[in-house]
PDB file of C-alpha atoms in Angstrom:
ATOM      1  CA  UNK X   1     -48.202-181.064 -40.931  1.00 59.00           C
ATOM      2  CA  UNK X   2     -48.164-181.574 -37.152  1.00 68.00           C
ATOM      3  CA  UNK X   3     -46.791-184.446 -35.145  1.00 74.00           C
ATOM      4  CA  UNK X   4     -49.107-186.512 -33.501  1.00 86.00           C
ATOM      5  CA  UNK X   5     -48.208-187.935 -29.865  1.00 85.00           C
ATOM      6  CA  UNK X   6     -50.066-191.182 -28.494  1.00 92.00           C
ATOM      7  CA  UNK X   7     -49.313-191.677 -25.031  1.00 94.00           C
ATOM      8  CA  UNK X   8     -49.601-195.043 -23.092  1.00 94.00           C
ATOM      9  CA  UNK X   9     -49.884-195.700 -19.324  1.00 95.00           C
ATOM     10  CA  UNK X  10     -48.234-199.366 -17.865  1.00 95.00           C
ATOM     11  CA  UNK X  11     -48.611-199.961 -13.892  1.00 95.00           C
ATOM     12  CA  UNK X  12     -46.183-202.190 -13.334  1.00 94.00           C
ATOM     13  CA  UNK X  13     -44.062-203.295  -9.730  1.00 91.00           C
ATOM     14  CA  UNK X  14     -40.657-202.420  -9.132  1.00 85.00           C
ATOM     15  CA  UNK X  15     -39.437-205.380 -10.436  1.00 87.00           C
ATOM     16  CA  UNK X  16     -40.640-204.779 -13.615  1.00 91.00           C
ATOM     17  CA  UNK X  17     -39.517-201.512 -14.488  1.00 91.00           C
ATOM     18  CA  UNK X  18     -36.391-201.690 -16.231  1.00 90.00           C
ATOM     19  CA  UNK X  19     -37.861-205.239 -18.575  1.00 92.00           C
ATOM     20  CA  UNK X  20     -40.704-203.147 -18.957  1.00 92.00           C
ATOM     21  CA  UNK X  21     -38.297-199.795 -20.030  1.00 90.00           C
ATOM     22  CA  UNK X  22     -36.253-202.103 -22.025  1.00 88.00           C
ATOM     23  CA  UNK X  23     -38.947-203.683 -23.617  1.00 90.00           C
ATOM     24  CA  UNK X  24     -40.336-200.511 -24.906  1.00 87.00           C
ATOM     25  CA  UNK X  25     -37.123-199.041 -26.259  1.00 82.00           C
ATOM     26  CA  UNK X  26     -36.537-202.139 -28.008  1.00 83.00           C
ATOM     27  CA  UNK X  27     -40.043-201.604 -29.864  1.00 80.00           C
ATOM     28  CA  UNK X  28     -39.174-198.537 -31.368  1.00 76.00           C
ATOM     29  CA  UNK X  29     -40.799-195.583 -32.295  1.00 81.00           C
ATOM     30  CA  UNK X  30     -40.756-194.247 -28.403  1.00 86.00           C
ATOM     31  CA  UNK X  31     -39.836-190.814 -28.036  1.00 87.00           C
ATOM     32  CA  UNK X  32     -40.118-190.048 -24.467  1.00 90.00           C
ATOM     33  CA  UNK X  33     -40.481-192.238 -21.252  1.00 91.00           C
ATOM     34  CA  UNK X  34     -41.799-190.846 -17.586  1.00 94.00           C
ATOM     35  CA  UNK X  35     -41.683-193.127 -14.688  1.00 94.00           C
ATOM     36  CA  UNK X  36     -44.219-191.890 -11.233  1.00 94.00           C
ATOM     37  CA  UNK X  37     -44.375-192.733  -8.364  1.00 91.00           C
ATOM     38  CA  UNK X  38     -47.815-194.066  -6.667  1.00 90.00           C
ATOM     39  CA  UNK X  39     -48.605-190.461  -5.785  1.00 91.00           C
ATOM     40  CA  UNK X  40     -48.061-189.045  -8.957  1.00 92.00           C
ATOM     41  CA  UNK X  41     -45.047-187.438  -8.580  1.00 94.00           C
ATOM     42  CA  UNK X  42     -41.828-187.827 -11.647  1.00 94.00           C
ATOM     43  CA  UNK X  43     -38.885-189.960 -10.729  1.00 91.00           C
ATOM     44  CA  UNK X  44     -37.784-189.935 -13.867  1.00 90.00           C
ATOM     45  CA  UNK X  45     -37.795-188.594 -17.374  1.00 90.00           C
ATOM     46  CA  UNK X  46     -36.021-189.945 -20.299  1.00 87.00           C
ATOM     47  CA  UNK X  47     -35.969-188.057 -24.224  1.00 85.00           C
ATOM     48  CA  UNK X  48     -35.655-190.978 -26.422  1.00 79.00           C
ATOM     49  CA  UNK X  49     -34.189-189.289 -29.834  1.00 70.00           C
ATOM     50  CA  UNK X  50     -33.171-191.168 -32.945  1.00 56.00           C
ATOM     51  CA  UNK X  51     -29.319-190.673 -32.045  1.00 57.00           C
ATOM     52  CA  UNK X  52     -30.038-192.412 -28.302  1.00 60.00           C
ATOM     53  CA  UNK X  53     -28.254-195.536 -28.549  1.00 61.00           C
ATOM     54  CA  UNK X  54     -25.667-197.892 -26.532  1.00 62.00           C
ATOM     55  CA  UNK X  55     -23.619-195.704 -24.413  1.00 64.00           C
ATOM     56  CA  UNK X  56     -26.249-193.439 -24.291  1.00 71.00           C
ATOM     57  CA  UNK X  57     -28.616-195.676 -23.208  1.00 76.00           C
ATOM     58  CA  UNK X  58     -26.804-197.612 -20.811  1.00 78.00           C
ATOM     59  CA  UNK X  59     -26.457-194.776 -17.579  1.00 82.00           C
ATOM     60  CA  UNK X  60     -30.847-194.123 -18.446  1.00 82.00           C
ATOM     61  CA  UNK X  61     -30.998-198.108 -18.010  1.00 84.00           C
ATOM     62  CA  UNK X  62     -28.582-197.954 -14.875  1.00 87.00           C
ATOM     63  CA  UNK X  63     -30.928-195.244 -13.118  1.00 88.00           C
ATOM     64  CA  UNK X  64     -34.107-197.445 -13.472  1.00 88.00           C
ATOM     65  CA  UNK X  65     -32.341-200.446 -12.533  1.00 87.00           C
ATOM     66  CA  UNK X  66     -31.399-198.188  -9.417  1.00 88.00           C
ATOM     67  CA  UNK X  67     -35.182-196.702  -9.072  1.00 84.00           C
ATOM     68  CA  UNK X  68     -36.431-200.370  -9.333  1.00 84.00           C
ATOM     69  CA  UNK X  69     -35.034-201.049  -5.797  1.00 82.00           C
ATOM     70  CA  UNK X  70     -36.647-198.313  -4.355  1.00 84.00           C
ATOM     71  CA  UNK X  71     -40.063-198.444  -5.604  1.00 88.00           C
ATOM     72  CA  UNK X  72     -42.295-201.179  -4.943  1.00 86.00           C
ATOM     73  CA  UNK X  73     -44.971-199.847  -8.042  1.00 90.00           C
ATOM     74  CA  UNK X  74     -44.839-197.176 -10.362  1.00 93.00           C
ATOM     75  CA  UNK X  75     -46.928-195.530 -13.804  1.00 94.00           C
ATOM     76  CA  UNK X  76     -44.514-195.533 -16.882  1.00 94.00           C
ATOM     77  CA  UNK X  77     -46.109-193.038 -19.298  1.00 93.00           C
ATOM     78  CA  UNK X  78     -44.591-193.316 -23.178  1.00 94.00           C
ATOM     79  CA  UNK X  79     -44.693-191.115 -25.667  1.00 92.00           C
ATOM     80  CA  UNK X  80     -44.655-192.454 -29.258  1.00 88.00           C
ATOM     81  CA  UNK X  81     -45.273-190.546 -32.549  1.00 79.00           C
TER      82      UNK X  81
END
């Protein structure tokens, strides 16, 4: 039986990037997350597995947190079975 993938697209501003990551590893069920730029282009793209968890996590949240400041919008794009 093959996997199905929904994707989802959020604009958000820079500001809102890593609540907006954080809130949508906290929901579960993501599998992979892809940040753009206004033009298009990947600034970032994070595999989300099962076994991705606290220290794991925490140098993906500390490179959005980083891209946040140097952004002023971007697309997040997530994956979810």
């Amino acid at each position: 039986m093959e996997e199905k993938i929904k994707r989802e697209e959020f604009k958000v501003s820079g500001e809102e990037i890593l609540k907006k990551v954080k809130e949508l590893i906290h929901a579960g069920n993501v599998r992979r997350i892809i940040i753009k730029n206004e033009t298009g282009d990947t600034l970032i793209e994070m595999p989300l597995t099962v076994g991705v968890v606290g220290t794991m996590l925490a140098p993906m949240l500390a490179a959005v947190g980083a891209l946040a400041a140097l952004v002023t919008s971007c697309t997040i794009i997530v994956e979810k079975k």
